[in-house]
Short mmCIF file of C-alpha atoms in Angstrom, two decimals:
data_model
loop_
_atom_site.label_atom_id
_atom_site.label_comp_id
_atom_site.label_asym_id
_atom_site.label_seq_id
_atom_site.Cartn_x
_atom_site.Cartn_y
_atom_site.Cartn_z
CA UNK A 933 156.62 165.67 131.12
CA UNK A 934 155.10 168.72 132.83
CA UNK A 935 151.38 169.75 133.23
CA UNK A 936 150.17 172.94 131.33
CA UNK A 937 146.82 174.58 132.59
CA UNK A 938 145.04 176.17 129.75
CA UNK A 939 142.05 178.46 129.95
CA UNK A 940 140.15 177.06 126.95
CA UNK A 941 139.21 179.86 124.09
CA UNK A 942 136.49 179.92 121.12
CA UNK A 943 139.18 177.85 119.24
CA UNK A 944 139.54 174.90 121.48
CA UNK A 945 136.27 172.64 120.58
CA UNK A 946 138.46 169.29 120.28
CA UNK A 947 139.93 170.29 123.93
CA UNK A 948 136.88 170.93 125.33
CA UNK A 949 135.64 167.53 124.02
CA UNK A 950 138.58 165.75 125.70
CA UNK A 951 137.26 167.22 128.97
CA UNK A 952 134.00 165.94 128.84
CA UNK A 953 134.88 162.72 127.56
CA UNK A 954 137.14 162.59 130.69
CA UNK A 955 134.31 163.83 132.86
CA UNK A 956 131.52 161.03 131.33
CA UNK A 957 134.49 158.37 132.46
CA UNK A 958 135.40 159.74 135.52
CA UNK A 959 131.90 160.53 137.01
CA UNK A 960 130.91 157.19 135.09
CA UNK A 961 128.22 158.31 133.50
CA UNK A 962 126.25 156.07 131.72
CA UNK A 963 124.45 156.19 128.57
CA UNK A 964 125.72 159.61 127.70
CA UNK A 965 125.54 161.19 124.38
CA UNK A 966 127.92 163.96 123.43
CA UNK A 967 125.52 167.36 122.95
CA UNK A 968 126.40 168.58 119.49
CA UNK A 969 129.17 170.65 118.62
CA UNK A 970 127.48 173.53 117.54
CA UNK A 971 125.93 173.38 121.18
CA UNK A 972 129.64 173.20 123.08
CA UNK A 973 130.94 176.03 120.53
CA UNK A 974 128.07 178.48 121.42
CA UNK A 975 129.44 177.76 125.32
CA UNK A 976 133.00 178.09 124.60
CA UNK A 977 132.35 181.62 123.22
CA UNK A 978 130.07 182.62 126.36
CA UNK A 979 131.36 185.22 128.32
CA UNK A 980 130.21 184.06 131.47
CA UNK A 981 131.12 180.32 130.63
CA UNK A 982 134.63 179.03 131.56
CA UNK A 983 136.79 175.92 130.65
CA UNK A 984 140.36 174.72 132.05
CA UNK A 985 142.39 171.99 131.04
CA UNK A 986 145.30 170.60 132.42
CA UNK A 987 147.77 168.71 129.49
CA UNK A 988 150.36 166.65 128.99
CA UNK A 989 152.22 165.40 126.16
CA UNK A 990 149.99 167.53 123.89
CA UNK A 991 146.46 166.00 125.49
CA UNK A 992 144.35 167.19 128.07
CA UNK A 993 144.34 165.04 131.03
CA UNK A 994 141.82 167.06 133.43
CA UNK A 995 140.11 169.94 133.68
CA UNK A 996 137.26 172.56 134.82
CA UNK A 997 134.19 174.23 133.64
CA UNK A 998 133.07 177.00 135.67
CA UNK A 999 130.11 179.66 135.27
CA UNK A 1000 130.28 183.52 136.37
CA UNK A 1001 127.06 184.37 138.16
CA UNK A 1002 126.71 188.24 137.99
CA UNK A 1003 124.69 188.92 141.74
CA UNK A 1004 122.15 192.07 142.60
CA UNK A 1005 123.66 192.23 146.37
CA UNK A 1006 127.12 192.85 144.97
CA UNK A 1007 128.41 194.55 141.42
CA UNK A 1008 131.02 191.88 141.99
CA UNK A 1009 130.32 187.90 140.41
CA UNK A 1010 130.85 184.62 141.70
CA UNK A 1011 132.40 181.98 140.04
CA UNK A 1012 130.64 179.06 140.44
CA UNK A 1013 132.88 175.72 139.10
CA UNK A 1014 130.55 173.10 138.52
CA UNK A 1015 132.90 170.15 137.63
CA UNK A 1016 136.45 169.43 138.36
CA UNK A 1017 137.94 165.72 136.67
CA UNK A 1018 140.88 164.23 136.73
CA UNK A 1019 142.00 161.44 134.28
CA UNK A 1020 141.75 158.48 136.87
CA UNK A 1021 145.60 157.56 135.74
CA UNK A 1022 146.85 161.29 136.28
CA UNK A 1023 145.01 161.89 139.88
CA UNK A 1024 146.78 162.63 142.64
CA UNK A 1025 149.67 164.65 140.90
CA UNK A 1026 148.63 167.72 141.88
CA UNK A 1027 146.50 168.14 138.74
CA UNK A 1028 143.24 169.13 140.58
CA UNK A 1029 144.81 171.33 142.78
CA UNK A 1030 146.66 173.31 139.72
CA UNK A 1031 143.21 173.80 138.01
CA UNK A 1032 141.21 174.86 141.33
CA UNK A 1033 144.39 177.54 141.41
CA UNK A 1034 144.12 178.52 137.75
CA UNK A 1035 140.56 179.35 138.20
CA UNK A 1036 140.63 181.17 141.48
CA UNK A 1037 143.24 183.17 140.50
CA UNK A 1038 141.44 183.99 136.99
CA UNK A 1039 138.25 184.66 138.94
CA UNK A 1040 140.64 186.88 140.96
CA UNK A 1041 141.78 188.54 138.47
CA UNK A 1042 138.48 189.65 136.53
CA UNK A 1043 137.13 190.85 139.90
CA UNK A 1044 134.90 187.75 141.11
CA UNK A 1045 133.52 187.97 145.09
CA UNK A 1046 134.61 184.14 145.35
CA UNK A 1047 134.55 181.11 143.61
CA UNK A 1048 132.48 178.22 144.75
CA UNK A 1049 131.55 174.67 144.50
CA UNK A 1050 129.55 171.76 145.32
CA UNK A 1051 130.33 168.40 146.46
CA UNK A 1052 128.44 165.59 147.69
CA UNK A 1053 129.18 164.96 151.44
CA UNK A 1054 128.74 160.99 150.73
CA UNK A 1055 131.57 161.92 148.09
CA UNK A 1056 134.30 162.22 150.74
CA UNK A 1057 137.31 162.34 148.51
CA UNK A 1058 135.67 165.29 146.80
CA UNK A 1059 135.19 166.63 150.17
CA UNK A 1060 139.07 166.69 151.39
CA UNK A 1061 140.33 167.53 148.18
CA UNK A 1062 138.63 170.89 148.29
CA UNK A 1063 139.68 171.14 152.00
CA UNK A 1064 142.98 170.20 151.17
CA UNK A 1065 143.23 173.43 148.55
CA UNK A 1066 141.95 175.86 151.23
CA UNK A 1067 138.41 175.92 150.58
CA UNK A 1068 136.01 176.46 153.69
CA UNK A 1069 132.74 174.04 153.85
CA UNK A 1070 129.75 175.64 154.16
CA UNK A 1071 126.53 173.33 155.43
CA UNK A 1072 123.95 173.83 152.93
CA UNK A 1073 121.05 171.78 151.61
CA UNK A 1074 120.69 171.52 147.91
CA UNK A 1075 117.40 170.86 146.55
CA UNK A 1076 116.13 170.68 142.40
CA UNK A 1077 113.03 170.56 140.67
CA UNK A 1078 113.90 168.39 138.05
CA UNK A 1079 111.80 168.11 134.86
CA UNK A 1080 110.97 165.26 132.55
CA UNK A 1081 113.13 165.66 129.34
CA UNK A 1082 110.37 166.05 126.92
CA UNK A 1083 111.72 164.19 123.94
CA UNK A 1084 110.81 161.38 126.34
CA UNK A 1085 107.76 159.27 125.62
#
């Protein structure tokens, strides 16, 4: 059966789960807790919040979320997609690359500057799959100021 990309609406919440239950398995993240619905549905009706899925047989197999950054050098945004999963199972299908079109030619489309995102450079099947969909690398250094989650004792 074919794959149908999806950009995901206000009315997709059980979609939009799928995708990061797929996401928690495929970046095998541990310990994670679901954030409560109530938190996903206030994202899903963002304007400047995006979500993709890829389906199959009526169940979302992969997908995107992405985040349009409105900039003060440019009336133009970016689109900034900030993870990209693939049900291990359904990888290399052509999935990824499907989604990383949907969303560049949606960004396209609305007017974005360019869309952009991050990979590890240990991560070097990351790496060539964004090369492989015509993406050009850019050498950067990332750095975060991360903060102690204060419902921690």
């Amino acid at each position: 059966m074919d794959v149908e990309i999806k950009k995901l609406d206000r009315d997709d919440l059980l979609s939009f789960i799928e995708l990061i239950r797929i996401f928690e398995n495929v970046f095998e993240m541990e310990n994670f807790e679901l954030p409560q619905e109530g938190h996903l549905q206030v994202l899903l009706e963002d304007n400047n919040f995006f979500a993709f899925v890829a389906v199959r047989d009526r169940k979302v197999v992969g997908g995107l979320t992405a985040y349009l950054l409105r900039q003060y050098y440019s009336k133009r945004p970016l689109m900034y997609v900030y993870d990209l999963a693939v049900k291990i199972e359904n990888q290399r299908q052509g999935i990824g690359t499907r989604l990383m079109s949907a969303v560049t030619q949606y960004s396209n489309e609305i007017g974005a500057e360019e869309v952009y995102i991050q990979a590890d450079e240990i991560d070097q099947h990351a790496v060539m799959f964004y090369r492989s969909t015509g993406a050009k690398a850019n050498k950067v250094v990332n750095f975060s100021y991360p903060f102690k989650d204060s419902t921690e004792s």
